[in-house]
Short mmCIF file of C-alpha atoms and ligand atoms in Angstrom, two decimals:
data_model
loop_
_atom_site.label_atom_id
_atom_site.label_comp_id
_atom_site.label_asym_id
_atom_site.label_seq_id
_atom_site.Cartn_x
_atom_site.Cartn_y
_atom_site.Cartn_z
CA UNK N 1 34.96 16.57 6.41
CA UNK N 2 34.43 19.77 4.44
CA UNK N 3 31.47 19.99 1.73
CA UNK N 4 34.13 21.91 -0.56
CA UNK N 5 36.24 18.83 -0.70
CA UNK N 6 33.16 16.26 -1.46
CA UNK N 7 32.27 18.94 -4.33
CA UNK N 8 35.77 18.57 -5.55
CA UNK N 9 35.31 15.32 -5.82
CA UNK N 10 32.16 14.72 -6.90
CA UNK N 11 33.60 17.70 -9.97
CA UNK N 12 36.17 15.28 -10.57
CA UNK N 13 33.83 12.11 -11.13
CA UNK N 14 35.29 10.51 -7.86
CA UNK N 15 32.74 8.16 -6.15
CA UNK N 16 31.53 9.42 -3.16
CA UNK N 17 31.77 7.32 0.19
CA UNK N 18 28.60 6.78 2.23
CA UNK N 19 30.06 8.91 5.12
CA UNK N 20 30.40 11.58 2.75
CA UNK N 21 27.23 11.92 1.29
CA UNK N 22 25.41 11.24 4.74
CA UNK N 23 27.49 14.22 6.17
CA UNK N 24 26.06 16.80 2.32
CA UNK N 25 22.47 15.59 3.64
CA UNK N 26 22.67 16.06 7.31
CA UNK N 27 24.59 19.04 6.75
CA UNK N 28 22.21 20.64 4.44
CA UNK N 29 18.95 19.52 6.39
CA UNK N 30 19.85 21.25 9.94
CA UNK N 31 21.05 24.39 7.76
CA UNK N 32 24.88 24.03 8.15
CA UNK N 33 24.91 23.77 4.99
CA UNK N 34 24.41 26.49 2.22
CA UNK N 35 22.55 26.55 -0.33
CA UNK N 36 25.39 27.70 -3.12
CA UNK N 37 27.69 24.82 -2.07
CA UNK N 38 24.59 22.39 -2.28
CA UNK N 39 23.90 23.85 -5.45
CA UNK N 40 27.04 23.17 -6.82
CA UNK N 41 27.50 19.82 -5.54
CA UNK N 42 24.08 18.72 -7.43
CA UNK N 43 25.24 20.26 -10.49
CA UNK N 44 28.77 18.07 -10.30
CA UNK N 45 25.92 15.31 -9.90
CA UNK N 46 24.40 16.50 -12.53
CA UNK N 47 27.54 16.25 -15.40
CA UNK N 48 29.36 13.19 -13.71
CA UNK N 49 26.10 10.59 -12.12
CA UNK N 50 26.26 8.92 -8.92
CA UNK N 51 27.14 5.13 -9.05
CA UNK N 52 24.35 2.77 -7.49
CA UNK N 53 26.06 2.55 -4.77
CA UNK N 54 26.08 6.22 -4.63
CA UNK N 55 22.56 6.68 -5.04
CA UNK N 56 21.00 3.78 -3.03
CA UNK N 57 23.46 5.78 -0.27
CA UNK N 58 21.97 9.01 -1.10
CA UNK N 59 18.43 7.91 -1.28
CA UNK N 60 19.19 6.21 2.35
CA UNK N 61 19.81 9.33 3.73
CA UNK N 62 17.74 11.44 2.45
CA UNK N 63 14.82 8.60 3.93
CA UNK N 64 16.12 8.78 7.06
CA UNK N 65 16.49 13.08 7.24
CA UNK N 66 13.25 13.29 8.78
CA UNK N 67 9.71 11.36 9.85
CA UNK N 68 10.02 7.58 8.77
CA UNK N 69 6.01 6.08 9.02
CA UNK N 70 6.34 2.25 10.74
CA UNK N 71 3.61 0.48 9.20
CA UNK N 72 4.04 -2.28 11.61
CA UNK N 73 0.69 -2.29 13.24
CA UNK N 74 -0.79 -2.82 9.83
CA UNK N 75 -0.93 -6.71 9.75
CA UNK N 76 0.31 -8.86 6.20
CA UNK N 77 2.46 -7.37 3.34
CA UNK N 78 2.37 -3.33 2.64
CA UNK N 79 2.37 -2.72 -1.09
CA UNK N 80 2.70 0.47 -2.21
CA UNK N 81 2.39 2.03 -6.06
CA UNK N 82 4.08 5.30 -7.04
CA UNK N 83 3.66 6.94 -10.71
CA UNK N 84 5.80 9.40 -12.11
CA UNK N 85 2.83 11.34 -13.06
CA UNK N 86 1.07 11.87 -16.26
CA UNK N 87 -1.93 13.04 -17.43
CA UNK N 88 -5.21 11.66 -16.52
CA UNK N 89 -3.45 9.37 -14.93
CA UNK N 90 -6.25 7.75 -12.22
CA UNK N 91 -4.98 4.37 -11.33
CA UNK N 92 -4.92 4.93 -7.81
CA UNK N 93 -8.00 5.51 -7.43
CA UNK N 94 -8.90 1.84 -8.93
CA UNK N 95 -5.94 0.04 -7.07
CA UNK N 96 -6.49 0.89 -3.89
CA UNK N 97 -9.25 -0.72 -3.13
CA UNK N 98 -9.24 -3.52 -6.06
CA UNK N 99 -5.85 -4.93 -4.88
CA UNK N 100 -7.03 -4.37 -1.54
CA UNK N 101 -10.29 -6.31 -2.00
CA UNK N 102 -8.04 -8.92 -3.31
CA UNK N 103 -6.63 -8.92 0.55
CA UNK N 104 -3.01 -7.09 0.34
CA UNK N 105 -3.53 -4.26 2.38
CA UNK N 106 -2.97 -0.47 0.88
CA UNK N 107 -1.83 1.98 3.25
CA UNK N 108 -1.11 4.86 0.90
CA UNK N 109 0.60 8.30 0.65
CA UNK N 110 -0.06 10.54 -2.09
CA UNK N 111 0.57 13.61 -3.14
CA UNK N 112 -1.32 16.83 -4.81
CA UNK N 113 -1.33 18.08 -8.61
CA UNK N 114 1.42 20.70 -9.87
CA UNK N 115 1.66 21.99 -13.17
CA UNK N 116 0.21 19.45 -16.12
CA UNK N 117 -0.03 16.42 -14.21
CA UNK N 118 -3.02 15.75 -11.36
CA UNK N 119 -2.71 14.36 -8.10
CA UNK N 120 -4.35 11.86 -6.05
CA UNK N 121 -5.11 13.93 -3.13
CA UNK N 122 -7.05 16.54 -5.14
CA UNK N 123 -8.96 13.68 -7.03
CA UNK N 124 -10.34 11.81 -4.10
CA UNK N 125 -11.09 15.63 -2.57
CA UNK N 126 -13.75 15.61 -5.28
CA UNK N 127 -15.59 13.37 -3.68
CA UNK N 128 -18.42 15.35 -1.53
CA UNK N 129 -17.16 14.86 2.48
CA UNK N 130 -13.55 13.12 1.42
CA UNK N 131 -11.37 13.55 3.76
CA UNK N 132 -7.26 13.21 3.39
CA UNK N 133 -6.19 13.94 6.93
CA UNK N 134 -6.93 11.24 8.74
CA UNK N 135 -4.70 10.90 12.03
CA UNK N 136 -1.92 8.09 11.89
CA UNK N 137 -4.17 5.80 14.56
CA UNK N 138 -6.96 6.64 11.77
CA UNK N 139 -4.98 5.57 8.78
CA UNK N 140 -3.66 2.70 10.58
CA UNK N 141 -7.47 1.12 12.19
CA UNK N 142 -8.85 1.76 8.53
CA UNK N 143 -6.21 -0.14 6.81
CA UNK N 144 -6.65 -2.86 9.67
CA UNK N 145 -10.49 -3.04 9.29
CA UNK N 146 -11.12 -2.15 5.36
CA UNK N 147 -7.85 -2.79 3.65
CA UNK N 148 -7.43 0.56 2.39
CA UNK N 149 -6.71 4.01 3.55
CA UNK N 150 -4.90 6.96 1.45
CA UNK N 151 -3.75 10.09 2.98
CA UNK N 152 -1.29 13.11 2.47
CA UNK N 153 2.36 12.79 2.97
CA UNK N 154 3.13 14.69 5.88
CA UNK N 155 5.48 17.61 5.68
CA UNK N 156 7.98 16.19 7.68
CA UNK N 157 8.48 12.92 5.65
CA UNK N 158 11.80 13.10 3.84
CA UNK N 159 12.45 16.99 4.58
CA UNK N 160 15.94 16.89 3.05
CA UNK N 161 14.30 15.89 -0.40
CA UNK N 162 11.54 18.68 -0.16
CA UNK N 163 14.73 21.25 0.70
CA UNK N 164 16.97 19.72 -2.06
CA UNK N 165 14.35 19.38 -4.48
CA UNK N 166 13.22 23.05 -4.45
CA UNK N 167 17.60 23.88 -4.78
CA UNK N 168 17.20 21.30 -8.15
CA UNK N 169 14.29 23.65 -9.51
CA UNK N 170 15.64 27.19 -9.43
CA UNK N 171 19.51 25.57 -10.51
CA UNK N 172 18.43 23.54 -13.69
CA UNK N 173 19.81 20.13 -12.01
CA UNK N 174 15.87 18.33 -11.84
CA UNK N 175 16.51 16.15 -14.38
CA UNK N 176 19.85 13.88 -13.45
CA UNK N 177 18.72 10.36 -13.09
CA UNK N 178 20.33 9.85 -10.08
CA UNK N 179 18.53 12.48 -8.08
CA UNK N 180 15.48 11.84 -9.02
CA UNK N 181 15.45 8.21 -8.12
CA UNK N 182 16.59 9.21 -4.87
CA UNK N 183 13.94 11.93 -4.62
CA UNK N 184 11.50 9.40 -5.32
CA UNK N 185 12.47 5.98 -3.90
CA UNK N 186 13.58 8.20 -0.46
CA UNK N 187 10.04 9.63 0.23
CA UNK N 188 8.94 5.99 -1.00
CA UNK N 189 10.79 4.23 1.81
CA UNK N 190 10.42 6.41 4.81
CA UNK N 191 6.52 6.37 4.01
CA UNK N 192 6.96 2.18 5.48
CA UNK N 193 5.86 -0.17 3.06
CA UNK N 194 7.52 -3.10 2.63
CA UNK N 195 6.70 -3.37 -1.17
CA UNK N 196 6.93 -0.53 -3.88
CA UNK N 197 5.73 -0.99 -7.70
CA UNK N 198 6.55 1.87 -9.48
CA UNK N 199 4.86 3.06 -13.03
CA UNK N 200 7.55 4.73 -14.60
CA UNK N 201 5.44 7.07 -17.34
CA UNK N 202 7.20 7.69 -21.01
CA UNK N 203 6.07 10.22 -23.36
CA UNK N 204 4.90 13.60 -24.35
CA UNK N 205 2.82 13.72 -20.84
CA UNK N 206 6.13 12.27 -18.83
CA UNK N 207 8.93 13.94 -17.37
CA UNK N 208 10.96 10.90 -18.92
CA UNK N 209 10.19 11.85 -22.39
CA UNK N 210 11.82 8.81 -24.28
CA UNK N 211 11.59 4.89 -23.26
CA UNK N 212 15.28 4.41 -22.67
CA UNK N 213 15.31 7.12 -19.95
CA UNK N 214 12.12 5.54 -18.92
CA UNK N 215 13.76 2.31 -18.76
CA UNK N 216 16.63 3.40 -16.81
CA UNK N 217 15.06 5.18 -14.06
CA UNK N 218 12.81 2.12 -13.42
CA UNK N 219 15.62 -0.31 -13.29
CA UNK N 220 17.08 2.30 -11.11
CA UNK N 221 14.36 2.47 -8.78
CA UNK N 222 13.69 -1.10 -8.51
CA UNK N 223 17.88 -1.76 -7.76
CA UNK N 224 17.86 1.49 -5.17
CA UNK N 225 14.46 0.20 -3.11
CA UNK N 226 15.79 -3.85 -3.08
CA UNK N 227 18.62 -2.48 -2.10
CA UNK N 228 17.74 -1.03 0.78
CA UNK N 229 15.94 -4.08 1.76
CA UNK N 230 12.38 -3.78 0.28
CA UNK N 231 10.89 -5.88 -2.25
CA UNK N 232 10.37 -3.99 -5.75
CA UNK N 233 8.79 -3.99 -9.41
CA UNK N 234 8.27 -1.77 -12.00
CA UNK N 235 6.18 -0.61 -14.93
CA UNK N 236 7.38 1.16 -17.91
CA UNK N 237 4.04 2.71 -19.40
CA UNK N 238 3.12 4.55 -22.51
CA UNK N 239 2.38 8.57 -21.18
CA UNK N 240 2.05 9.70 -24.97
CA UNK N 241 -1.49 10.43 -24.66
CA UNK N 242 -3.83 10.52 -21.94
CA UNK N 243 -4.49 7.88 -19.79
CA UNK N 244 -8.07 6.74 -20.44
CA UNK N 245 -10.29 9.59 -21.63
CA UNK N 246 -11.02 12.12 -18.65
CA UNK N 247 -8.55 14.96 -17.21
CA UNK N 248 -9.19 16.80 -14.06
CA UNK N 249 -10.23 15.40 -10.87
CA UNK N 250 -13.86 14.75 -10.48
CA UNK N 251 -14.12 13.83 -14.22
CA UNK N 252 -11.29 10.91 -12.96
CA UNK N 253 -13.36 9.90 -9.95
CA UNK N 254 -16.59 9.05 -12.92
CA UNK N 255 -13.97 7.19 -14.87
CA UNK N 256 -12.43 5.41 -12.28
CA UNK N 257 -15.85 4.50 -11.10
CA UNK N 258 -16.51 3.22 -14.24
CA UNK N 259 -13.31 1.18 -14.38
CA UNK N 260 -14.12 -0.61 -11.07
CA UNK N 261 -17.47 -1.77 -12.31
CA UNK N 262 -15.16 -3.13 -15.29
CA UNK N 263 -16.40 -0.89 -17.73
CA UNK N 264 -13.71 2.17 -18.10
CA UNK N 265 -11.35 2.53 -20.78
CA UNK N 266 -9.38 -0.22 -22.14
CA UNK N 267 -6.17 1.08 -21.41
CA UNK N 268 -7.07 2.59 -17.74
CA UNK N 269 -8.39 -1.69 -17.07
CA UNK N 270 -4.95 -2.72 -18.82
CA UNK N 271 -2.63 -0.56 -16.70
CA UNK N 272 -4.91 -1.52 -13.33
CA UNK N 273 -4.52 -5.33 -14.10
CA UNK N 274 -0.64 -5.06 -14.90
CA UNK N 275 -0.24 -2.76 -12.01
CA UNK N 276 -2.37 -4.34 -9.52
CA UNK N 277 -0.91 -7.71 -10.54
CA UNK N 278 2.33 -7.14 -9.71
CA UNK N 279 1.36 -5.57 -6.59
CA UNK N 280 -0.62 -8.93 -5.21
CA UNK N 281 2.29 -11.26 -6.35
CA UNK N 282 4.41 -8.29 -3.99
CA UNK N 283 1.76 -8.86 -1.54
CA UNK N 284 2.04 -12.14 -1.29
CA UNK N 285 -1.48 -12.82 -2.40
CA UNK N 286 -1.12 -14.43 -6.14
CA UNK N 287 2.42 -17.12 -6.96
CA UNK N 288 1.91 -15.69 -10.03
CA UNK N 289 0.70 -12.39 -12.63
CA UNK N 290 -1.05 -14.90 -14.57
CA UNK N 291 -3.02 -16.33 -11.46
CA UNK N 292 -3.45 -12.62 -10.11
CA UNK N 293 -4.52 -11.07 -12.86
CA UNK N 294 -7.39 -13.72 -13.15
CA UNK N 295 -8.44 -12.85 -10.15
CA UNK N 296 -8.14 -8.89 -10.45
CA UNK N 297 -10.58 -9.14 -13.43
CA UNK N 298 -12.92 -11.15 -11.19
CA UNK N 299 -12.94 -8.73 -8.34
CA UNK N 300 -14.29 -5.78 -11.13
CA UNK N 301 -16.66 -8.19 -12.62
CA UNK N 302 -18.15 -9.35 -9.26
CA UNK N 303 -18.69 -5.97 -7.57
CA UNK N 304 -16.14 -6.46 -4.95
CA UNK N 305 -13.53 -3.68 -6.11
CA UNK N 306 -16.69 -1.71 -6.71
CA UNK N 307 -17.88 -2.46 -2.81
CA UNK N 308 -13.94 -1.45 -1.52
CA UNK N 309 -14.32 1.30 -3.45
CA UNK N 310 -17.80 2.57 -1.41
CA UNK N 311 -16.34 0.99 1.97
CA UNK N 312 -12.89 3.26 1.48
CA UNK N 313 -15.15 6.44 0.46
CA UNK N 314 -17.40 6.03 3.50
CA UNK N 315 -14.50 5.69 6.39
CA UNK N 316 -12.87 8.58 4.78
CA UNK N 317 -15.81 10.59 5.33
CA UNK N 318 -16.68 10.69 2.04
CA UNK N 319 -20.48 10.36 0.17
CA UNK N 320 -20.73 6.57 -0.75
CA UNK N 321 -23.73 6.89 -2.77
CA UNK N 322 -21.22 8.61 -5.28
CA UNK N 323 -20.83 4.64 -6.88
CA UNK N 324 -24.74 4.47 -7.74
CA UNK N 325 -24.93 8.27 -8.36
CA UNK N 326 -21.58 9.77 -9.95
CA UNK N 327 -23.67 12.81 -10.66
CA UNK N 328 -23.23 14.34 -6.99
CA UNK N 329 -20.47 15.03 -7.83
CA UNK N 330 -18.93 18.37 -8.82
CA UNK N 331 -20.10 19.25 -12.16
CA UNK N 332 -18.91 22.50 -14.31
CA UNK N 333 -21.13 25.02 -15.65
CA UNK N 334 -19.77 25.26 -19.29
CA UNK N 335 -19.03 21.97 -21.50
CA UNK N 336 -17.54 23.37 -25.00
CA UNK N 337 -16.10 20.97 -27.65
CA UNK N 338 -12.93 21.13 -29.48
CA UNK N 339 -13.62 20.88 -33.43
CA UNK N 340 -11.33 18.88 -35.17
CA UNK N 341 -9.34 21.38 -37.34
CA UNK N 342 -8.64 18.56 -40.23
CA UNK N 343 -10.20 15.07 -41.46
CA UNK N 344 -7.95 12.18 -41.20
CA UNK N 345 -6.36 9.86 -38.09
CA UNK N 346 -5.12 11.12 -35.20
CA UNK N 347 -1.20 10.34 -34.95
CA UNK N 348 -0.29 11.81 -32.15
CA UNK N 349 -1.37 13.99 -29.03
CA UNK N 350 0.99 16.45 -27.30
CA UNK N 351 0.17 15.17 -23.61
CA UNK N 352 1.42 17.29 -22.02
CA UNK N 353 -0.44 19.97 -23.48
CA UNK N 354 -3.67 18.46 -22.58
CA UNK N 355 -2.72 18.50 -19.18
CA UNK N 356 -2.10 22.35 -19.57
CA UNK N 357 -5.24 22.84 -20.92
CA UNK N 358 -7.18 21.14 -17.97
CA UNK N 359 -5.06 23.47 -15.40
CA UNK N 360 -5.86 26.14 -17.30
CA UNK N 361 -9.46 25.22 -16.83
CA UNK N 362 -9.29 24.98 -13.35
CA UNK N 363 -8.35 21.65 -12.51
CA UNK N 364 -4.75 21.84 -11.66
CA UNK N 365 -1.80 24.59 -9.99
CA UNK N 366 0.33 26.48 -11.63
CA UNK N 367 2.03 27.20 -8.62
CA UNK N 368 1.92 25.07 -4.96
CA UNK N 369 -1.06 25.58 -2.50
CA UNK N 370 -2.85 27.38 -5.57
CA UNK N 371 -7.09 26.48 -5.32
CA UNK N 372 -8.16 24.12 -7.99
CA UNK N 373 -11.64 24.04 -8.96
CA UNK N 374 -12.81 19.88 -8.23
CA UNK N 375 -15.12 20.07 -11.54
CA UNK N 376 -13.27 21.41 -14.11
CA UNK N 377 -10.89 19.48 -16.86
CA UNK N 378 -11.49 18.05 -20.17
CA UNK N 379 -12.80 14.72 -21.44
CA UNK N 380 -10.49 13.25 -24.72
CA UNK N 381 -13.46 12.46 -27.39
CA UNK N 382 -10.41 10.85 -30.06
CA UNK N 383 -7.23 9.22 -29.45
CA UNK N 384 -4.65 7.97 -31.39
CA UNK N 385 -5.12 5.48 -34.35
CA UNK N 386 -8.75 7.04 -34.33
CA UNK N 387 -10.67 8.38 -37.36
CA UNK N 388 -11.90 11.96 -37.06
CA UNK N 389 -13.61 14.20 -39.09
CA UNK N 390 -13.27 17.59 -39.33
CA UNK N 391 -15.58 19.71 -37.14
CA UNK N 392 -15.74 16.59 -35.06
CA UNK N 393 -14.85 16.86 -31.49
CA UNK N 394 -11.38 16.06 -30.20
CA UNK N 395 -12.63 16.92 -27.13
CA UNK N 396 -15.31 18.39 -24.35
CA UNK N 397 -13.90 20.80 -21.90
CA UNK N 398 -15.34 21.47 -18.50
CA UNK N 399 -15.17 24.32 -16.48
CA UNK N 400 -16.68 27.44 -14.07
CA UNK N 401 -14.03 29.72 -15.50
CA UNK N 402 -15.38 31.11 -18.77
CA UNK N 403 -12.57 33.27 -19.69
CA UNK N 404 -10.92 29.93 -20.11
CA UNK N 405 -12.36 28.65 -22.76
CA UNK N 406 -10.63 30.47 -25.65
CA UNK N 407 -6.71 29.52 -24.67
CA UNK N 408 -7.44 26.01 -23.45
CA UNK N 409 -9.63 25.42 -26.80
CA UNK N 410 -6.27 26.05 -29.04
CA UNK N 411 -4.06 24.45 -26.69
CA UNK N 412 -5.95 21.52 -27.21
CA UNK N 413 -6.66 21.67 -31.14
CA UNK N 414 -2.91 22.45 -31.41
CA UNK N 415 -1.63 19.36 -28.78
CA UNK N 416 -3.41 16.72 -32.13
CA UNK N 417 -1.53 15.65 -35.23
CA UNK N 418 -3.82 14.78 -37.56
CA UNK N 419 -2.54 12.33 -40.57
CA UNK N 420 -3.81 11.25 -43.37
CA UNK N 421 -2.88 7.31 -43.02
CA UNK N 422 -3.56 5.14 -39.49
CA UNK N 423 -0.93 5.31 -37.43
CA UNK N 424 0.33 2.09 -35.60
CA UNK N 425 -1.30 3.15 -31.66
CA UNK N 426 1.73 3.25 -29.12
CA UNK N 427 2.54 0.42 -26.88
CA UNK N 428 0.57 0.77 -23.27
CA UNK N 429 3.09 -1.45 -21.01
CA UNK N 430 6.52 -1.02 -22.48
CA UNK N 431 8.49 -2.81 -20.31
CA UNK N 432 8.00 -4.64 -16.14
CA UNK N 433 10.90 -5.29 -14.20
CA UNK N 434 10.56 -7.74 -11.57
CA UNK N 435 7.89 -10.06 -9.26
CA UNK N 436 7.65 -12.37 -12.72
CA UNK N 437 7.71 -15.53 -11.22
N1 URA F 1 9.36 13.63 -8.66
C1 URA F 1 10.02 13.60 -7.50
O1 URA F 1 9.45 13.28 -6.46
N2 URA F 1 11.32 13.94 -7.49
C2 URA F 1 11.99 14.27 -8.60
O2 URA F 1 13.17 14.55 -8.54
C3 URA F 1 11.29 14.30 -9.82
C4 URA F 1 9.96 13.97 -9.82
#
């Protein structure tokens, strides 16, 4: 086999053969292969797609190119939830240990902020004494004793995405549907579980900025993990404004606390009950999302996700007292607000600039392995369909940094339409794919 013959092909919109694409990844892993001929080959992906077949093959390999985790000494059913990122997007932190309070056990990789989303890693890292590097006989008594346990995806999990996806970045190919589903679902299933429910984000805050692509790279996912012999479900969620209120990492941790004792944001409790839901009928722990739901929204009332949430803190080193007393944690040393520059309703909110702002602020990378500052970010004061005033606050930023202040401020003021009418406030859960029984 010769890659210039499988780029040929792949030019010409012929469907690739498993051998074929197992012999680009290998190739291209252990350095036989060159960049420039990889490059090209994603940009034929790029113009002419990749069956299913072709991309449940891809993903396969690309799983399989380095460290695969076995799970197997974690007793029941191992569900696992992966977002596309967003902004202010702190579900994980609320899952964990409410679906695993509801006795499916979470044994979770995440991953850290870049650019305007956050990441899970950094958030819990607010937490005074959190540790995220647990060793794998760590990770694996934790999940066995408390349920829940969330670490860092090791470096050599899925190496031949990490190599192809930095080619994708510098050649313009990121966005082709296939590749990212088999960036995503390959890191997915070499990290073990035997469940996945994906929240596939839509919106200004989203890499999928429109529902349909939304839609397809969740029915995607779903038909690329089940194929590959895992059980699967997915989420198609609104990402045109923040989700919930806070941005930036320890502001999340508050607001997730909040939304364990059942008092967060409405939309932050929504996307936790249709999210954890689906991952306890997964789990094997509800027949139904009507039946798990029910008892999701019991767990938050009757201080058991609240409890997981203190137990999971504590065996990852962290400061438990952080449930009763949310102000240990990190806390910034200027709060400014954002004036409303006009009276009327919001309409809209460019996401995605929020989530700029925050970074800009402190609380997220522009560039990898960059130092994020734990207390900085922004808290949303009005979102959409809301009345505002002008000279009203959109929002409060947070941060150390106050040179800041100034660009983040406009960034911010510029990221809301403000209308004169009510608009109709987007859709939360557009769409879920699967474990509806
Ligand atoms: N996230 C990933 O992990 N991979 C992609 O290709 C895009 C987003």
């Amino acid at each position: 086999m010769r890659p210039y013959d499988i780029i040929l092909k792949k030019r010409r919109g012929e469907e690739l053969s498993r051998e074929e694409i197992t012999f680009l990844v290998d190739g291209f892993t252990r350095g036989d292969i060159p960049d420039y001929q990889m490059s090209a080959w994603c940009m034929a992906v790029f113009f002419q797609g990749m069956s299913a077949r072709e991309t449940r093959d891809l993903t396969i390999a690309m799983a399989r190119s380095g460290e695969t985790v076995d799970l197997s000494a974690i007793r029941g059913v191992k569900v696992d939830k992966h977002s596309t990122g967003g902004v202010g997007d702190k579900t994980t932190l609320v899952l964990a240990p409410l679906v695993a309070a509801a006795g499916v056990p979470v044994a979770k990789m995440s991953g850290r902020g870049l650019g305007h989303t956050g990441g899970t890693l950094d958030k819990l890292e607010s937490i005074p004494g959190f540790r995220v590097d647990l060793s794998k006989d760590a990770f694996v008594r934790n999940v066995n004793s408390i349920g829940v346990a969330v670490v860092g995806q090791t470096a050599a999990v899925a190496p031949a995405d990490k190599k192809l996806y930095a080619l994708r970045d510098v050649t313009a190919t990121v966005d082709s549907m296939p590749l990212i589903a088999s960036s995503v679902c390959s890191k997915k299933l070499a990290c073990g579980s035997d469940a996945i429910v994906f929240d596939v984000k839509a919106g200004s805050g989203a890499f999928m900025k429109s529902d349909e692509d939304a839609v397809a790279l969740a029915r995607l996912m779903v038909e690329i993990v089940e194929g590959a012999g895992r059980r699967a479900a997915a989420v198609v969620s609104d990402m045109s404004q923040p989700l919930g209120l806070a941005v930036g990492n320890a502001l999340e941790v508050r607001e997730a606390i909040d939304a364990l004792r059942g008092q967060g944001p409405p939309d932050l409790i929504e996307l936790c009950l249709t999210l954890g839901s689906l991952m306890l009928v997964l789990g094997g722990a509800a027949s139904d999302t009507d039946r798990a739901r029910e008892l999701l929204g019991r767990l938050l009332e009757n201080g058991s996700a609240l409890a997981k949430f203190a137990e999971f803190v504590a065996a990852q080193g962290g400061d438990a007292t952080v449930c009763e007393r949310p102000e240990i944690l990190p806390r910034a040393a200027h709060t400014v607000p954002v004036p409303s520059h006009a009276s009327g309703y919001v309409s809209a909110i460019d996401a995605e600039r929020v989530g700029v702002a925050a970074m800009i602020l402190g609380a997220g990378r522009r560039v990898k392995d960059e130092a994020i500052d734990p207390a900085a970010g922004l808290v949303v004061e009005k979102k959409i369909g809301q009345e505002v005033a002008a000279g009203e606050p959109l929002a409060l930023l947070h941060t150390n940094n106050a040179a800041s202040i100034e660009e983040a401020s406009r960034l911010v003021s510029s990221a809301y339409t403000i209308s004169q009418s009510p608009p109709s406030p987007p859709l939360l859960v557009k769409r879920v794919f699967g474990a509806q029984r």
